[in-house]
């Protein structure tokens, strides 16, 4: 899995951008994966592990009414967590994970329900993306497998966004680094 984290660190370094992470069900695993990459300190601002629902509101600014009505396992909660950590830690990009790893359902959601989100800068060239995005991978497996797959999913979401926003200069640097191909 470390190759995804290494690619995130590489692309953010090339772009001169930073990342912050808000985690619930992953409990710090996303931050651990990113910080395992040499050079991560150039791009990684930090993380907030808001496992308790009240901390999602208090530390990340997730709407209290939303949390009361829908619970912590909700796509809008994930989006607000990503935006909140981005703002709180002063990063260009914010990532978030929330979901049910098991063994029991939570907030009326079955085990394996996961939402991963990102919040980022608007693309200057096109006025598109960045902003907020949420995906809902339906995950199977035991608690450990669901948590690790959540890490993979949120890193893949950011990689997809970073790759779609690469500028011509970044592509040229990639080509040069990869032997001209």
PDB file of C-alpha atoms in Angstrom:
ATOM      1  CA  UNK A   1       0.000   0.000   0.000  1.00  0.00           C
ATOM      2  CA  UNK A   2       2.913   2.303   0.659  1.00  0.00           C
ATOM      3  CA  UNK A   3       3.250   2.974  -3.096  1.00  0.00           C
ATOM      4  CA  UNK A   4      -0.023   4.966  -3.006  1.00  0.00           C
ATOM      5  CA  UNK A   5       1.219   7.029  -0.097  1.00  0.00           C
ATOM      6  CA  UNK A   6       4.581   7.536  -1.812  1.00  0.00           C
ATOM      7  CA  UNK A   7       2.835   8.737  -4.963  1.00  0.00           C
ATOM      8  CA  UNK A   8       0.660  11.133  -2.924  1.00  0.00           C
ATOM      9  CA  UNK A   9       3.770  12.574  -1.254  1.00  0.00           C
ATOM     10  CA  UNK A  10       5.574  12.833  -4.600  1.00  0.00           C
ATOM     11  CA  UNK A  11       2.716  14.593  -6.384  1.00  0.00           C
ATOM     12  CA  UNK A  12       2.078  17.002  -3.531  1.00  0.00           C
ATOM     13  CA  UNK A  13       5.800  17.801  -3.354  1.00  0.00           C
ATOM     14  CA  UNK A  14       5.932  18.526  -7.102  1.00  0.00           C
ATOM     15  CA  UNK A  15       2.872  20.741  -6.768  1.00  0.00           C
ATOM     16  CA  UNK A  16       4.108  22.513  -3.628  1.00  0.00           C
ATOM     17  CA  UNK A  17       0.878  21.630  -1.820  1.00  0.00           C
ATOM     18  CA  UNK A  18       0.055  20.290   1.624  1.00  0.00           C
ATOM     19  CA  UNK A  19      -2.268  17.685   3.129  1.00  0.00           C
ATOM     20  CA  UNK A  20      -4.188  17.216   6.376  1.00  0.00           C
ATOM     21  CA  UNK A  21      -6.223  14.171   7.389  1.00  0.00           C
ATOM     22  CA  UNK A  22      -9.341  13.684   9.547  1.00  0.00           C
ATOM     23  CA  UNK A  23      -9.872  10.086  10.597  1.00  0.00           C
ATOM     24  CA  UNK A  24     -12.586   8.227  12.407  1.00  0.00           C
ATOM     25  CA  UNK A  25     -12.790   4.491  11.649  1.00  0.00           C
ATOM     26  CA  UNK A  26      -9.161   4.359  10.471  1.00  0.00           C
ATOM     27  CA  UNK A  27      -7.931   5.713  13.812  1.00  0.00           C
ATOM     28  CA  UNK A  28      -4.692   7.230  12.513  1.00  0.00           C
ATOM     29  CA  UNK A  29      -3.820   4.620   9.870  1.00  0.00           C
ATOM     30  CA  UNK A  30      -3.974   7.139   6.995  1.00  0.00           C
ATOM     31  CA  UNK A  31      -1.582   9.481   8.796  1.00  0.00           C
ATOM     32  CA  UNK A  32       0.708   6.559   9.633  1.00  0.00           C
ATOM     33  CA  UNK A  33       0.754   5.438   6.007  1.00  0.00           C
ATOM     34  CA  UNK A  34       1.629   8.904   4.729  1.00  0.00           C
ATOM     35  CA  UNK A  35       4.273   9.572   7.365  1.00  0.00           C
ATOM     36  CA  UNK A  36       5.961   6.245   6.603  1.00  0.00           C
ATOM     37  CA  UNK A  37       7.131   7.827   3.326  1.00  0.00           C
ATOM     38  CA  UNK A  38      10.506   9.603   3.449  1.00  0.00           C
ATOM     39  CA  UNK A  39       9.997  13.296   2.743  1.00  0.00           C
ATOM     40  CA  UNK A  40       6.383  13.357   3.943  1.00  0.00           C
ATOM     41  CA  UNK A  41       7.221  16.245   6.274  1.00  0.00           C
ATOM     42  CA  UNK A  42       7.418  18.515   3.209  1.00  0.00           C
ATOM     43  CA  UNK A  43       3.709  18.050   2.512  1.00  0.00           C
ATOM     44  CA  UNK A  44       1.939  16.540   5.525  1.00  0.00           C
ATOM     45  CA  UNK A  45       0.544  19.148   7.946  1.00  0.00           C
ATOM     46  CA  UNK A  46      -0.970  16.710  10.428  1.00  0.00           C
ATOM     47  CA  UNK A  47      -4.090  14.817  11.352  1.00  0.00           C
ATOM     48  CA  UNK A  48      -7.053  14.770  13.693  1.00  0.00           C
ATOM     49  CA  UNK A  49      -8.356  11.406  14.850  1.00  0.00           C
ATOM     50  CA  UNK A  50     -11.906  12.295  15.841  1.00  0.00           C
ATOM     51  CA  UNK A  51     -13.210   8.897  16.861  1.00  0.00           C
ATOM     52  CA  UNK A  52     -15.884  10.269  19.179  1.00  0.00           C
ATOM     53  CA  UNK A  53     -18.839  11.901  17.445  1.00  0.00           C
ATOM     54  CA  UNK A  54     -18.716  15.079  19.560  1.00  0.00           C
ATOM     55  CA  UNK A  55     -15.110  15.677  18.474  1.00  0.00           C
ATOM     56  CA  UNK A  56     -16.180  15.721  14.842  1.00  0.00           C
ATOM     57  CA  UNK A  57     -18.189  18.823  15.704  1.00  0.00           C
ATOM     58  CA  UNK A  58     -15.802  20.392  18.230  1.00  0.00           C
ATOM     59  CA  UNK A  59     -12.519  19.919  16.365  1.00  0.00           C
ATOM     60  CA  UNK A  60     -13.571  19.673  12.729  1.00  0.00           C
ATOM     61  CA  UNK A  61     -16.644  21.894  12.614  1.00  0.00           C
ATOM     62  CA  UNK A  62     -19.062  19.212  11.424  1.00  0.00           C
ATOM     63  CA  UNK A  63     -22.614  20.502  11.795  1.00  0.00           C
ATOM     64  CA  UNK A  64     -24.045  19.330  15.138  1.00  0.00           C
ATOM     65  CA  UNK A  65     -27.575  19.014  13.730  1.00  0.00           C
ATOM     66  CA  UNK A  66     -26.296  16.815  10.901  1.00  0.00           C
ATOM     67  CA  UNK A  67     -24.530  14.569  13.404  1.00  0.00           C
ATOM     68  CA  UNK A  68     -27.633  14.381  15.608  1.00  0.00           C
ATOM     69  CA  UNK A  69     -29.955  13.571  12.713  1.00  0.00           C
ATOM     70  CA  UNK A  70     -27.794  11.213  10.648  1.00  0.00           C
ATOM     71  CA  UNK A  71     -25.002  10.044  12.904  1.00  0.00           C
ATOM     72  CA  UNK A  72     -21.291  10.039  12.176  1.00  0.00           C
ATOM     73  CA  UNK A  73     -21.451   7.565   9.283  1.00  0.00           C
ATOM     74  CA  UNK A  74     -22.776   9.809   6.535  1.00  0.00           C
ATOM     75  CA  UNK A  75     -21.410  11.236   3.274  1.00  0.00           C
ATOM     76  CA  UNK A  76     -22.030  14.848   4.342  1.00  0.00           C
ATOM     77  CA  UNK A  77     -20.222  14.210   7.611  1.00  0.00           C
ATOM     78  CA  UNK A  78     -17.232  12.876   5.662  1.00  0.00           C
ATOM     79  CA  UNK A  79     -17.259  15.945   3.391  1.00  0.00           C
ATOM     80  CA  UNK A  80     -17.438  18.323   6.342  1.00  0.00           C
ATOM     81  CA  UNK A  81     -14.642  16.448   8.121  1.00  0.00           C
ATOM     82  CA  UNK A  82     -12.369  16.856   5.075  1.00  0.00           C
ATOM     83  CA  UNK A  83     -13.193  20.561   4.769  1.00  0.00           C
ATOM     84  CA  UNK A  84     -12.822  21.060   8.503  1.00  0.00           C
ATOM     85  CA  UNK A  85      -9.400  19.464   8.820  1.00  0.00           C
ATOM     86  CA  UNK A  86      -8.185  21.331   5.762  1.00  0.00           C
ATOM     87  CA  UNK A  87      -9.209  24.614   7.366  1.00  0.00           C
ATOM     88  CA  UNK A  88      -8.129  23.745  10.923  1.00  0.00           C
ATOM     89  CA  UNK A  89      -4.635  22.646   9.907  1.00  0.00           C
ATOM     90  CA  UNK A  90      -4.123  25.138   7.083  1.00  0.00           C
ATOM     91  CA  UNK A  91      -3.615  22.612   4.294  1.00  0.00           C
ATOM     92  CA  UNK A  92      -4.297  22.719   0.561  1.00  0.00           C
ATOM     93  CA  UNK A  93      -5.996  19.309   0.705  1.00  0.00           C
ATOM     94  CA  UNK A  94      -8.060  17.612   3.383  1.00  0.00           C
ATOM     95  CA  UNK A  95      -8.919  13.908   3.491  1.00  0.00           C
ATOM     96  CA  UNK A  96     -11.441  12.185   5.750  1.00  0.00           C
ATOM     97  CA  UNK A  97     -12.615   8.690   6.631  1.00  0.00           C
ATOM     98  CA  UNK A  98     -15.749   7.655   8.498  1.00  0.00           C
ATOM     99  CA  UNK A  99     -17.585   4.362   8.568  1.00  0.00           C
ATOM    100  CA  UNK A 100     -18.407   1.120  10.298  1.00  0.00           C
ATOM    101  CA  UNK A 101     -15.548  -1.361  10.639  1.00  0.00           C
ATOM    102  CA  UNK A 102     -17.497  -3.687  12.908  1.00  0.00           C
ATOM    103  CA  UNK A 103     -18.079  -6.031  14.428  1.00  0.00           C
ATOM    104  CA  UNK A 104     -21.514  -4.420  15.038  1.00  0.00           C
ATOM    105  CA  UNK A 105     -23.593  -2.008  12.911  1.00  0.00           C
ATOM    106  CA  UNK A 106     -23.524   1.667  13.916  1.00  0.00           C
ATOM    107  CA  UNK A 107     -26.054   4.479  13.439  1.00  0.00           C
ATOM    108  CA  UNK A 108     -28.275   2.078  11.499  1.00  0.00           C
ATOM    109  CA  UNK A 109     -25.461   1.400   9.017  1.00  0.00           C
ATOM    110  CA  UNK A 110     -24.180  -2.126   8.340  1.00  0.00           C
ATOM    111  CA  UNK A 111     -20.581  -3.194   8.826  1.00  0.00           C
ATOM    112  CA  UNK A 112     -18.553  -2.225   5.758  1.00  0.00           C
ATOM    113  CA  UNK A 113     -20.339   1.088   5.171  1.00  0.00           C
ATOM    114  CA  UNK A 114     -17.551   3.609   4.602  1.00  0.00           C
ATOM    115  CA  UNK A 115     -17.339   7.161   3.304  1.00  0.00           C
ATOM    116  CA  UNK A 116     -14.054   8.697   2.203  1.00  0.00           C
ATOM    117  CA  UNK A 117     -13.839  12.363   1.293  1.00  0.00           C
ATOM    118  CA  UNK A 118     -11.490  15.016   0.050  1.00  0.00           C
ATOM    119  CA  UNK A 119     -11.587  18.764   0.014  1.00  0.00           C
ATOM    120  CA  UNK A 120      -9.143  20.781  -2.009  1.00  0.00           C
ATOM    121  CA  UNK A 121      -8.392  23.924  -3.918  1.00  0.00           C
ATOM    122  CA  UNK A 122     -10.345  24.851  -7.011  1.00  0.00           C
ATOM    123  CA  UNK A 123      -8.377  24.120 -10.158  1.00  0.00           C
ATOM    124  CA  UNK A 124      -7.346  27.515 -11.507  1.00  0.00           C
ATOM    125  CA  UNK A 125      -7.238  26.319 -15.118  1.00  0.00           C
ATOM    126  CA  UNK A 126     -10.714  24.929 -15.335  1.00  0.00           C
ATOM    127  CA  UNK A 127     -12.572  26.233 -12.315  1.00  0.00           C
ATOM    128  CA  UNK A 128     -13.428  22.589 -11.601  1.00  0.00           C
ATOM    129  CA  UNK A 129     -12.784  20.074  -8.899  1.00  0.00           C
ATOM    130  CA  UNK A 130     -10.927  20.344  -5.844  1.00  0.00           C
ATOM    131  CA  UNK A 131     -13.833  21.479  -3.780  1.00  0.00           C
ATOM    132  CA  UNK A 132     -15.333  18.464  -2.075  1.00  0.00           C
ATOM    133  CA  UNK A 133     -15.766  14.881  -3.215  1.00  0.00           C
ATOM    134  CA  UNK A 134     -17.100  11.860  -1.388  1.00  0.00           C
ATOM    135  CA  UNK A 135     -16.986   8.198  -2.359  1.00  0.00           C
ATOM    136  CA  UNK A 136     -18.750   5.281  -0.707  1.00  0.00           C
ATOM    137  CA  UNK A 137     -16.804   2.075  -1.266  1.00  0.00           C
ATOM    138  CA  UNK A 138     -18.790  -0.910   0.023  1.00  0.00           C
ATOM    139  CA  UNK A 139     -16.205  -2.939   1.867  1.00  0.00           C
ATOM    140  CA  UNK A 140     -16.217  -6.537   3.032  1.00  0.00           C
ATOM    141  CA  UNK A 141     -13.991  -8.412   5.410  1.00  0.00           C
ATOM    142  CA  UNK A 142     -13.135  -8.276   9.055  1.00  0.00           C
ATOM    143  CA  UNK A 143     -12.504  -5.110  11.024  1.00  0.00           C
ATOM    144  CA  UNK A 144      -8.809  -4.901  10.118  1.00  0.00           C
ATOM    145  CA  UNK A 145      -9.490  -5.471   6.404  1.00  0.00           C
ATOM    146  CA  UNK A 146     -12.214  -2.812   6.293  1.00  0.00           C
ATOM    147  CA  UNK A 147      -9.957  -0.286   8.016  1.00  0.00           C
ATOM    148  CA  UNK A 148      -7.004  -0.980   5.701  1.00  0.00           C
ATOM    149  CA  UNK A 149      -9.186  -0.877   2.600  1.00  0.00           C
ATOM    150  CA  UNK A 150     -10.532   2.473   3.802  1.00  0.00           C
ATOM    151  CA  UNK A 151      -6.952   3.785   3.879  1.00  0.00           C
ATOM    152  CA  UNK A 152      -6.403   2.518   0.324  1.00  0.00           C
ATOM    153  CA  UNK A 153      -9.688   4.065  -0.822  1.00  0.00           C
ATOM    154  CA  UNK A 154      -9.051   7.543   0.556  1.00  0.00           C
ATOM    155  CA  UNK A 155      -5.507   7.632  -0.847  1.00  0.00           C
ATOM    156  CA  UNK A 156      -6.830   6.463  -4.230  1.00  0.00           C
ATOM    157  CA  UNK A 157      -9.434   9.245  -4.168  1.00  0.00           C
ATOM    158  CA  UNK A 158      -6.727  11.866  -3.647  1.00  0.00           C
ATOM    159  CA  UNK A 159      -4.443  10.308  -6.260  1.00  0.00           C
ATOM    160  CA  UNK A 160      -7.244  10.351  -8.818  1.00  0.00           C
ATOM    161  CA  UNK A 161      -7.854  14.033  -8.121  1.00  0.00           C
ATOM    162  CA  UNK A 162      -4.177  14.986  -8.172  1.00  0.00           C
ATOM    163  CA  UNK A 163      -3.597  13.094 -11.427  1.00  0.00           C
ATOM    164  CA  UNK A 164      -6.591  14.749 -13.099  1.00  0.00           C
ATOM    165  CA  UNK A 165      -5.279  18.196 -12.156  1.00  0.00           C
ATOM    166  CA  UNK A 166      -1.652  17.745 -13.205  1.00  0.00           C
ATOM    167  CA  UNK A 167      -0.322  20.705 -15.144  1.00  0.00           C
ATOM    168  CA  UNK A 168       1.798  20.362 -18.267  1.00  0.00           C
ATOM    169  CA  UNK A 169       4.927  21.146 -16.247  1.00  0.00           C
ATOM    170  CA  UNK A 170       4.155  18.373 -13.765  1.00  0.00           C
ATOM    171  CA  UNK A 171       3.615  15.912 -16.627  1.00  0.00           C
ATOM    172  CA  UNK A 172       6.971  16.946 -18.120  1.00  0.00           C
ATOM    173  CA  UNK A 173       8.666  16.333 -14.757  1.00  0.00           C
ATOM    174  CA  UNK A 174       6.965  12.928 -14.533  1.00  0.00           C
ATOM    175  CA  UNK A 175       8.159  12.041 -18.044  1.00  0.00           C
ATOM    176  CA  UNK A 176      11.670  13.140 -17.228  1.00  0.00           C
ATOM    177  CA  UNK A 177      11.719  11.137 -13.989  1.00  0.00           C
ATOM    178  CA  UNK A 178      10.447   8.060 -15.789  1.00  0.00           C
ATOM    179  CA  UNK A 179      13.185   7.996 -18.416  1.00  0.00           C
ATOM    180  CA  UNK A 180      11.406   9.970 -21.130  1.00  0.00           C
ATOM    181  CA  UNK A 181       8.396   7.704 -21.578  1.00  0.00           C
TER     182      UNK A 181
END
